[in-house]
PDB file of C-alpha atoms in Angstrom:
ATOM      1  CA  SER A   1     -58.703 -65.768 -41.414  1.00 79.00           C
ATOM      2  CA  ALA A   2     -61.401 -66.927 -38.938  1.00 88.00           C
ATOM      3  CA  VAL A   3     -61.630 -65.933 -35.180  1.00 92.00           C
ATOM      4  CA  ILE A   4     -62.781 -68.655 -33.076  1.00 96.00           C
ATOM      5  CA  SER A   5     -63.753 -68.794 -29.408  1.00 96.00           C
ATOM      6  CA  GLN A   6     -64.408 -71.698 -27.084  1.00 97.00           C
ATOM      7  CA  LYS A   7     -66.172 -72.097 -23.748  1.00 97.00           C
ATOM      8  CA  PRO A   8     -65.055 -73.110 -21.128  1.00 97.00           C
ATOM      9  CA  SER A   9     -61.391 -72.466 -21.309  1.00 96.00           C
ATOM     10  CA  ARG A  10     -60.652 -75.139 -18.703  1.00 97.00           C
ATOM     11  CA  ASP A  11     -62.544 -77.266 -16.296  1.00 97.00           C
ATOM     12  CA  ILE A  12     -62.156 -79.987 -13.692  1.00 97.00           C
ATOM     13  CA  CYS A  13     -64.754 -82.482 -13.595  1.00 97.00           C
ATOM     14  CA  GLN A  14     -65.525 -85.596 -11.623  1.00 97.00           C
ATOM     15  CA  ARG A  15     -65.617 -89.032 -13.141  1.00 97.00           C
ATOM     16  CA  GLY A  16     -68.999 -90.027 -14.490  1.00 97.00           C
ATOM     17  CA  THR A  17     -70.268 -86.409 -15.239  1.00 97.00           C
ATOM     18  CA  SER A  18     -70.592 -84.730 -18.551  1.00 98.00           C
ATOM     19  CA  LEU A  19     -69.165 -81.527 -19.952  1.00 98.00           C
ATOM     20  CA  THR A  20     -70.354 -79.364 -23.054  1.00 98.00           C
ATOM     21  CA  ILE A  21     -67.868 -77.417 -24.879  1.00 98.00           C
ATOM     22  CA  GLN A  22     -69.031 -74.482 -27.113  1.00 98.00           C
ATOM     23  CA  CYS A  23     -67.315 -73.207 -30.205  1.00 97.00           C
ATOM     24  CA  GLN A  24     -68.230 -69.995 -31.855  1.00 97.00           C
ATOM     25  CA  VAL A  25     -67.005 -68.626 -35.090  1.00 96.00           C
ATOM     26  CA  ASP A  26     -66.972 -65.114 -36.452  1.00 94.00           C
ATOM     27  CA  SER A  27     -68.067 -66.170 -39.945  1.00 92.00           C
ATOM     28  CA  GLN A  28     -70.281 -68.791 -41.456  1.00 92.00           C
ATOM     29  CA  VAL A  29     -68.536 -71.896 -42.196  1.00 91.00           C
ATOM     30  CA  THR A  30     -69.891 -75.310 -43.674  1.00 89.00           C
ATOM     31  CA  MET A  31     -67.661 -77.672 -41.727  1.00 91.00           C
ATOM     32  CA  MET A  32     -66.449 -77.574 -38.303  1.00 94.00           C
ATOM     33  CA  PHE A  33     -63.845 -80.053 -36.935  1.00 95.00           C
ATOM     34  CA  TRP A  34     -63.440 -81.290 -33.177  1.00 97.00           C
ATOM     35  CA  TYR A  35     -59.850 -82.494 -32.305  1.00 97.00           C
ATOM     36  CA  ARG A  36     -58.484 -83.827 -29.031  1.00 97.00           C
ATOM     37  CA  GLN A  37     -54.856 -83.149 -27.934  1.00 95.00           C
ATOM     38  CA  GLN A  38     -53.764 -85.514 -25.205  1.00 92.00           C
ATOM     39  CA  PRO A  39     -50.369 -84.903 -23.442  1.00 86.00           C
ATOM     40  CA  GLY A  40     -47.492 -85.806 -25.573  1.00 82.00           C
ATOM     41  CA  GLN A  41     -49.780 -86.867 -28.572  1.00 86.00           C
ATOM     42  CA  SER A  42     -50.763 -85.803 -31.958  1.00 87.00           C
ATOM     43  CA  LEU A  43     -53.945 -83.728 -32.401  1.00 93.00           C
ATOM     44  CA  THR A  44     -56.556 -86.423 -33.196  1.00 95.00           C
ATOM     45  CA  LEU A  45     -59.680 -85.829 -35.108  1.00 95.00           C
ATOM     46  CA  ILE A  46     -62.971 -86.634 -33.099  1.00 97.00           C
ATOM     47  CA  ALA A  47     -65.520 -85.861 -35.612  1.00 96.00           C
ATOM     48  CA  THR A  48     -66.490 -83.422 -38.495  1.00 94.00           C
ATOM     49  CA  ALA A  49     -69.761 -81.396 -37.960  1.00 93.00           C
ATOM     50  CA  ASN A  50     -71.693 -80.009 -40.972  1.00 88.00           C
ATOM     51  CA  GLN A  51     -74.670 -77.872 -40.454  1.00 83.00           C
ATOM     52  CA  GLY A  52     -78.037 -79.729 -40.808  1.00 80.00           C
ATOM     53  CA  SER A  53     -76.572 -83.267 -40.699  1.00 83.00           C
ATOM     54  CA  GLU A  54     -75.307 -85.770 -38.256  1.00 88.00           C
ATOM     55  CA  ALA A  55     -71.749 -85.389 -37.462  1.00 92.00           C
ATOM     56  CA  THR A  56     -69.143 -87.845 -38.923  1.00 94.00           C
ATOM     57  CA  TYR A  57     -67.108 -89.649 -36.224  1.00 96.00           C
ATOM     58  CA  GLU A  58     -63.572 -91.049 -36.622  1.00 94.00           C
ATOM     59  CA  SER A  59     -62.575 -94.377 -35.803  1.00 93.00           C
ATOM     60  CA  GLY A  60     -62.556 -94.985 -32.022  1.00 93.00           C
ATOM     61  CA  PHE A  61     -65.003 -92.003 -31.240  1.00 96.00           C
ATOM     62  CA  VAL A  62     -68.715 -92.721 -30.847  1.00 95.00           C
ATOM     63  CA  ILE A  63     -71.724 -90.542 -30.865  1.00 96.00           C
ATOM     64  CA  ASP A  64     -72.866 -91.717 -27.364  1.00 96.00           C
ATOM     65  CA  LYS A  65     -69.581 -90.547 -25.947  1.00 97.00           C
ATOM     66  CA  PHE A  66     -68.929 -87.427 -27.810  1.00 97.00           C
ATOM     67  CA  PRO A  67     -72.313 -86.080 -28.931  1.00 96.00           C
ATOM     68  CA  ILE A  68     -72.074 -83.051 -31.214  1.00 96.00           C
ATOM     69  CA  SER A  69     -74.582 -80.387 -32.237  1.00 94.00           C
ATOM     70  CA  ARG A  70     -74.386 -77.959 -35.008  1.00 93.00           C
ATOM     71  CA  PRO A  71     -77.451 -75.653 -34.824  1.00 91.00           C
ATOM     72  CA  ASN A  72     -76.305 -73.039 -37.419  1.00 92.00           C
ATOM     73  CA  LEU A  73     -73.132 -72.128 -39.514  1.00 93.00           C
ATOM     74  CA  THR A  74     -71.307 -70.234 -36.655  1.00 94.00           C
ATOM     75  CA  PHE A  75     -71.799 -72.568 -33.711  1.00 95.00           C
ATOM     76  CA  SER A  76     -71.300 -76.141 -32.496  1.00 96.00           C
ATOM     77  CA  THR A  77     -70.922 -77.849 -29.162  1.00 96.00           C
ATOM     78  CA  LEU A  78     -69.103 -81.133 -28.190  1.00 97.00           C
ATOM     79  CA  THR A  79     -70.208 -82.923 -25.172  1.00 98.00           C
ATOM     80  CA  VAL A  80     -67.889 -85.416 -23.324  1.00 98.00           C
ATOM     81  CA  SER A  81     -70.248 -87.648 -21.737  1.00 98.00           C
ATOM     82  CA  ASN A  82     -69.656 -90.211 -18.615  1.00 97.00           C
ATOM     83  CA  MET A  83     -66.089 -88.828 -18.271  1.00 97.00           C
ATOM     84  CA  SER A  84     -63.097 -90.741 -17.093  1.00 97.00           C
ATOM     85  CA  PRO A  85     -59.675 -89.774 -16.178  1.00 95.00           C
ATOM     86  CA  GLU A  86     -58.617 -90.760 -19.777  1.00 95.00           C
ATOM     87  CA  ASP A  87     -60.669 -88.074 -21.243  1.00 96.00           C
ATOM     88  CA  SER A  88     -58.477 -85.575 -19.650  1.00 96.00           C
ATOM     89  CA  SER A  89     -57.197 -83.661 -22.592  1.00 96.00           C
ATOM     90  CA  ILE A  90     -57.423 -80.420 -24.591  1.00 97.00           C
ATOM     91  CA  TYR A  91     -60.372 -80.252 -26.873  1.00 98.00           C
ATOM     92  CA  LEU A  92     -60.019 -77.961 -29.938  1.00 97.00           C
ATOM     93  CA  CYS A  93     -62.501 -76.896 -32.531  1.00 97.00           C
ATOM     94  CA  SER A  94     -61.359 -75.765 -36.022  1.00 96.00           C
ATOM     95  CA  VAL A  95     -62.689 -74.438 -39.266  1.00 93.00           C
ATOM     96  CA  TYR A  96     -61.183 -73.301 -42.695  1.00 88.00           C
ATOM     97  CA  GLY A  97     -61.189 -69.705 -43.422  1.00 81.00           C
ATOM     98  CA  THR A  98     -62.121 -68.329 -46.853  1.00 76.00           C
ATOM     99  CA  SER A  99     -59.563 -70.370 -48.299  1.00 75.00           C
ATOM    100  CA  ASP A 100     -59.821 -74.144 -48.166  1.00 73.00           C
ATOM    101  CA  TYR A 101     -55.990 -74.319 -47.500  1.00 78.00           C
ATOM    102  CA  GLU A 102     -55.903 -72.691 -44.351  1.00 86.00           C
ATOM    103  CA  GLN A 103     -57.324 -74.328 -41.273  1.00 90.00           C
ATOM    104  CA  TYR A 104     -57.752 -72.100 -37.966  1.00 93.00           C
ATOM    105  CA  PHE A 105     -58.126 -73.479 -34.428  1.00 95.00           C
ATOM    106  CA  GLY A 106     -59.822 -72.159 -31.418  1.00 96.00           C
ATOM    107  CA  PRO A 107     -57.790 -71.582 -28.117  1.00 96.00           C
ATOM    108  CA  GLY A 108     -58.800 -74.810 -26.884  1.00 96.00           C
ATOM    109  CA  THR A 109     -60.707 -76.297 -23.710  1.00 97.00           C
ATOM    110  CA  ARG A 110     -58.547 -77.924 -21.178  1.00 97.00           C
ATOM    111  CA  LEU A 111     -60.336 -80.616 -19.307  1.00 97.00           C
ATOM    112  CA  THR A 112     -59.222 -82.487 -16.292  1.00 97.00           C
ATOM    113  CA  VAL A 113     -61.222 -85.413 -14.953  1.00 97.00           C
ATOM    114  CA  THR A 114     -60.650 -86.425 -11.592  1.00 96.00           C
TER     115      THR A 114
ATOM    116  CA  GLN B   1     -46.879 -97.069 -38.383  1.00 58.00           C
ATOM    117  CA  LYS B   2     -48.362 -93.624 -37.775  1.00 71.00           C
ATOM    118  CA  GLU B   3     -49.167 -91.554 -40.909  1.00 89.00           C
ATOM    119  CA  VAL B   4     -47.211 -88.681 -39.738  1.00 94.00           C
ATOM    120  CA  GLU B   5     -43.848 -88.929 -37.617  1.00 94.00           C
ATOM    121  CA  GLN B   6     -42.306 -85.935 -35.977  1.00 94.00           C
ATOM    122  CA  ASP B   7     -39.454 -85.922 -33.567  1.00 90.00           C
ATOM    123  CA  PRO B   8     -40.907 -84.375 -30.354  1.00 88.00           C
ATOM    124  CA  GLY B   9     -37.416 -82.988 -29.131  1.00 89.00           C
ATOM    125  CA  PRO B  10     -36.946 -80.906 -27.246  1.00 94.00           C
ATOM    126  CA  LEU B  11     -34.749 -78.743 -29.394  1.00 96.00           C
ATOM    127  CA  SER B  12     -32.659 -76.086 -27.933  1.00 97.00           C
ATOM    128  CA  VAL B  13     -30.632 -73.473 -29.794  1.00 97.00           C
ATOM    129  CA  PRO B  14     -29.268 -70.191 -29.249  1.00 97.00           C
ATOM    130  CA  GLU B  15     -30.670 -66.947 -30.399  1.00 98.00           C
ATOM    131  CA  GLY B  16     -29.828 -66.239 -34.044  1.00 97.00           C
ATOM    132  CA  ALA B  17     -29.481 -69.877 -35.075  1.00 97.00           C
ATOM    133  CA  ILE B  18     -31.030 -71.503 -38.025  1.00 98.00           C
ATOM    134  CA  VAL B  19     -33.664 -74.049 -36.905  1.00 97.00           C
ATOM    135  CA  SER B  20     -34.630 -77.019 -39.029  1.00 97.00           C
ATOM    136  CA  LEU B  21     -37.812 -78.855 -38.071  1.00 97.00           C
ATOM    137  CA  ASN B  22     -38.925 -81.919 -39.984  1.00 97.00           C
ATOM    138  CA  CYS B  23     -41.834 -84.370 -40.470  1.00 97.00           C
ATOM    139  CA  THR B  24     -41.941 -87.724 -42.468  1.00 97.00           C
ATOM    140  CA  TYR B  25     -45.122 -89.129 -43.583  1.00 96.00           C
ATOM    141  CA  SER B  26     -46.345 -92.623 -45.328  1.00 95.00           C
ATOM    142  CA  ASN B  27     -49.501 -91.555 -47.269  1.00 94.00           C
ATOM    143  CA  SER B  28     -48.445 -90.624 -50.812  1.00 93.00           C
ATOM    144  CA  ALA B  29     -51.910 -89.238 -51.192  1.00 93.00           C
ATOM    145  CA  PHE B  30     -51.101 -86.056 -48.972  1.00 94.00           C
ATOM    146  CA  GLN B  31     -50.973 -82.927 -51.162  1.00 93.00           C
ATOM    147  CA  TYR B  32     -51.525 -80.001 -48.560  1.00 93.00           C
ATOM    148  CA  PHE B  33     -48.960 -79.476 -46.019  1.00 95.00           C
ATOM    149  CA  MET B  34     -49.281 -77.066 -42.930  1.00 95.00           C
ATOM    150  CA  TRP B  35     -47.020 -75.837 -40.265  1.00 97.00           C
ATOM    151  CA  TYR B  36     -48.430 -74.755 -36.941  1.00 96.00           C
ATOM    152  CA  ARG B  37     -47.007 -72.913 -33.923  1.00 97.00           C
ATOM    153  CA  GLN B  38     -48.607 -73.665 -30.542  1.00 95.00           C
ATOM    154  CA  TYR B  39     -47.518 -71.556 -27.524  1.00 94.00           C
ATOM    155  CA  SER B  40     -47.978 -73.223 -24.063  1.00 90.00           C
ATOM    156  CA  ARG B  41     -51.754 -73.264 -23.114  1.00 87.00           C
ATOM    157  CA  LYS B  42     -52.823 -71.772 -26.510  1.00 91.00           C
ATOM    158  CA  GLY B  43     -54.426 -73.110 -29.658  1.00 93.00           C
ATOM    159  CA  PRO B  44     -52.367 -73.962 -32.759  1.00 95.00           C
ATOM    160  CA  GLU B  45     -51.573 -70.889 -35.102  1.00 94.00           C
ATOM    161  CA  LEU B  46     -51.166 -71.452 -38.631  1.00 93.00           C
ATOM    162  CA  LEU B  47     -47.691 -70.467 -39.976  1.00 94.00           C
ATOM    163  CA  MET B  48     -47.546 -71.612 -43.469  1.00 91.00           C
ATOM    164  CA  TYR B  49     -49.126 -73.917 -45.839  1.00 90.00           C
ATOM    165  CA  THR B  50     -47.828 -75.346 -49.142  1.00 91.00           C
ATOM    166  CA  TYR B  51     -49.332 -77.488 -51.810  1.00 87.00           C
ATOM    167  CA  SER B  52     -47.491 -80.554 -53.346  1.00 85.00           C
ATOM    168  CA  SER B  53     -43.836 -80.365 -53.664  1.00 85.00           C
ATOM    169  CA  GLY B  54     -41.664 -77.172 -53.564  1.00 87.00           C
ATOM    170  CA  ASN B  55     -40.541 -74.354 -51.324  1.00 91.00           C
ATOM    171  CA  LYS B  56     -42.491 -71.492 -49.758  1.00 93.00           C
ATOM    172  CA  GLU B  57     -40.954 -68.610 -48.026  1.00 95.00           C
ATOM    173  CA  ASP B  58     -42.471 -66.176 -45.560  1.00 94.00           C
ATOM    174  CA  GLY B  59     -40.326 -63.749 -43.673  1.00 96.00           C
ATOM    175  CA  ARG B  60     -37.877 -65.726 -41.599  1.00 97.00           C
ATOM    176  CA  PHE B  61     -39.779 -68.946 -42.211  1.00 97.00           C
ATOM    177  CA  THR B  62     -39.277 -71.322 -45.249  1.00 97.00           C
ATOM    178  CA  ALA B  63     -41.174 -74.387 -45.872  1.00 96.00           C
ATOM    179  CA  GLN B  64     -40.191 -77.418 -48.056  1.00 96.00           C
ATOM    180  CA  VAL B  65     -41.909 -80.321 -49.348  1.00 96.00           C
ATOM    181  CA  ASP B  66     -40.350 -83.391 -50.967  1.00 94.00           C
ATOM    182  CA  LYS B  67     -43.097 -85.710 -51.978  1.00 93.00           C
ATOM    183  CA  SER B  68     -40.700 -88.227 -53.485  1.00 93.00           C
ATOM    184  CA  SER B  69     -39.152 -88.610 -50.209  1.00 94.00           C
ATOM    185  CA  LYS B  70     -42.299 -88.051 -48.064  1.00 95.00           C
ATOM    186  CA  TYR B  71     -40.424 -85.309 -46.092  1.00 95.00           C
ATOM    187  CA  ILE B  72     -41.245 -81.904 -45.244  1.00 97.00           C
ATOM    188  CA  SER B  73     -39.257 -79.200 -43.324  1.00 97.00           C
ATOM    189  CA  LEU B  74     -39.750 -75.754 -41.784  1.00 97.00           C
ATOM    190  CA  PHE B  75     -36.571 -73.818 -41.548  1.00 97.00           C
ATOM    191  CA  ILE B  76     -36.467 -70.729 -39.143  1.00 98.00           C
ATOM    192  CA  ARG B  77     -33.718 -68.131 -39.753  1.00 98.00           C
ATOM    193  CA  ASP B  78     -32.253 -65.720 -37.208  1.00 98.00           C
ATOM    194  CA  SER B  79     -34.353 -67.478 -34.429  1.00 98.00           C
ATOM    195  CA  GLN B  80     -35.596 -65.471 -31.487  1.00 97.00           C
ATOM    196  CA  PRO B  81     -36.477 -66.234 -28.178  1.00 97.00           C
ATOM    197  CA  SER B  82     -40.167 -65.563 -29.065  1.00 97.00           C
ATOM    198  CA  ASP B  83     -40.040 -68.558 -31.413  1.00 97.00           C
ATOM    199  CA  SER B  84     -39.841 -70.846 -28.406  1.00 97.00           C
ATOM    200  CA  ALA B  85     -43.017 -72.922 -28.848  1.00 97.00           C
ATOM    201  CA  THR B  86     -44.196 -76.370 -30.134  1.00 96.00           C
ATOM    202  CA  TYR B  87     -44.127 -76.791 -33.766  1.00 97.00           C
ATOM    203  CA  LEU B  88     -46.637 -79.088 -35.610  1.00 97.00           C
ATOM    204  CA  CYS B  89     -46.786 -80.334 -38.949  1.00 97.00           C
ATOM    205  CA  ALA B  90     -50.119 -81.328 -40.431  1.00 96.00           C
ATOM    206  CA  MET B  91     -51.139 -82.631 -43.963  1.00 95.00           C
ATOM    207  CA  SER B  92     -54.179 -83.760 -45.965  1.00 93.00           C
ATOM    208  CA  GLU B  93     -55.270 -85.418 -49.118  1.00 92.00           C
ATOM    209  CA  ASN B  94     -57.601 -82.718 -50.123  1.00 87.00           C
ATOM    210  CA  SER B  95     -58.220 -79.063 -49.545  1.00 82.00           C
ATOM    211  CA  GLY B  96     -60.898 -78.448 -46.939  1.00 82.00           C
ATOM    212  CA  TYR B  97     -60.507 -81.676 -45.149  1.00 85.00           C
ATOM    213  CA  ALA B  98     -59.381 -82.468 -41.792  1.00 88.00           C
ATOM    214  CA  LEU B  99     -55.690 -82.701 -40.958  1.00 92.00           C
ATOM    215  CA  ASN B 100     -53.321 -85.271 -39.880  1.00 94.00           C
ATOM    216  CA  PHE B 101     -50.923 -84.018 -37.471  1.00 95.00           C
ATOM    217  CA  GLY B 102     -47.300 -84.946 -36.211  1.00 95.00           C
ATOM    218  CA  LYS B 103     -46.803 -85.039 -32.379  1.00 94.00           C
ATOM    219  CA  GLY B 104     -45.047 -81.756 -32.574  1.00 95.00           C
ATOM    220  CA  THR B 105     -41.380 -80.580 -31.827  1.00 96.00           C
ATOM    221  CA  SER B 106     -40.786 -78.614 -28.765  1.00 96.00           C
ATOM    222  CA  LEU B 107     -38.245 -75.730 -29.653  1.00 97.00           C
ATOM    223  CA  LEU B 108     -36.418 -73.550 -27.182  1.00 97.00           C
ATOM    224  CA  VAL B 109     -34.507 -70.528 -28.291  1.00 97.00           C
ATOM    225  CA  THR B 110     -32.119 -69.389 -25.619  1.00 97.00           C
ATOM    226  CA  PRO B 111     -30.982 -65.709 -25.392  1.00 95.00           C
TER     227      PRO B 111
END
């Protein structure tokens, strides 16, 4: 398995500001995934972050809005930029463990934008 | 049409009941299927994964995949109040890839 921590666990932010979410894994992993979970909706993939390369963004998500850093094999950050109330959501990072069949999730960051 | 459909419920059952949770999907290329449990204000917790069609059992949980019908199920036997949570199905075309999720089914097991 993999143990994942995220900071902050929750935050309330004002419109127009930015928030950086940190994700720390207890083991080295190649790929890290960032998802968004909006109320009543599925988890939606934002981007995939590989160490040493640019993140790959899904349709509907752009780097200017959700810049991602991946400085090493155990850490990543996701920034939510120029926030609006529509960005209120739970943001989750995830990784695969030693098996490529088991994807593990962090506890999530609950963001509220006012 | 969303790739993965899941009835959001809520589903309420008495303690000890057998629970059946289901998802349908449209992408025939999906081969890896997972079930997650998510308690309120927590991240999703992996319960089970299966590859291709067939059954897999783990304690009180049984996962079934019918690729011909594009239909997966999770059965919970002898349900307990501690099973009360949202259950998410997820799937992918290849191992190690990002997952496609259903919306989740909210389950309440009453004592």
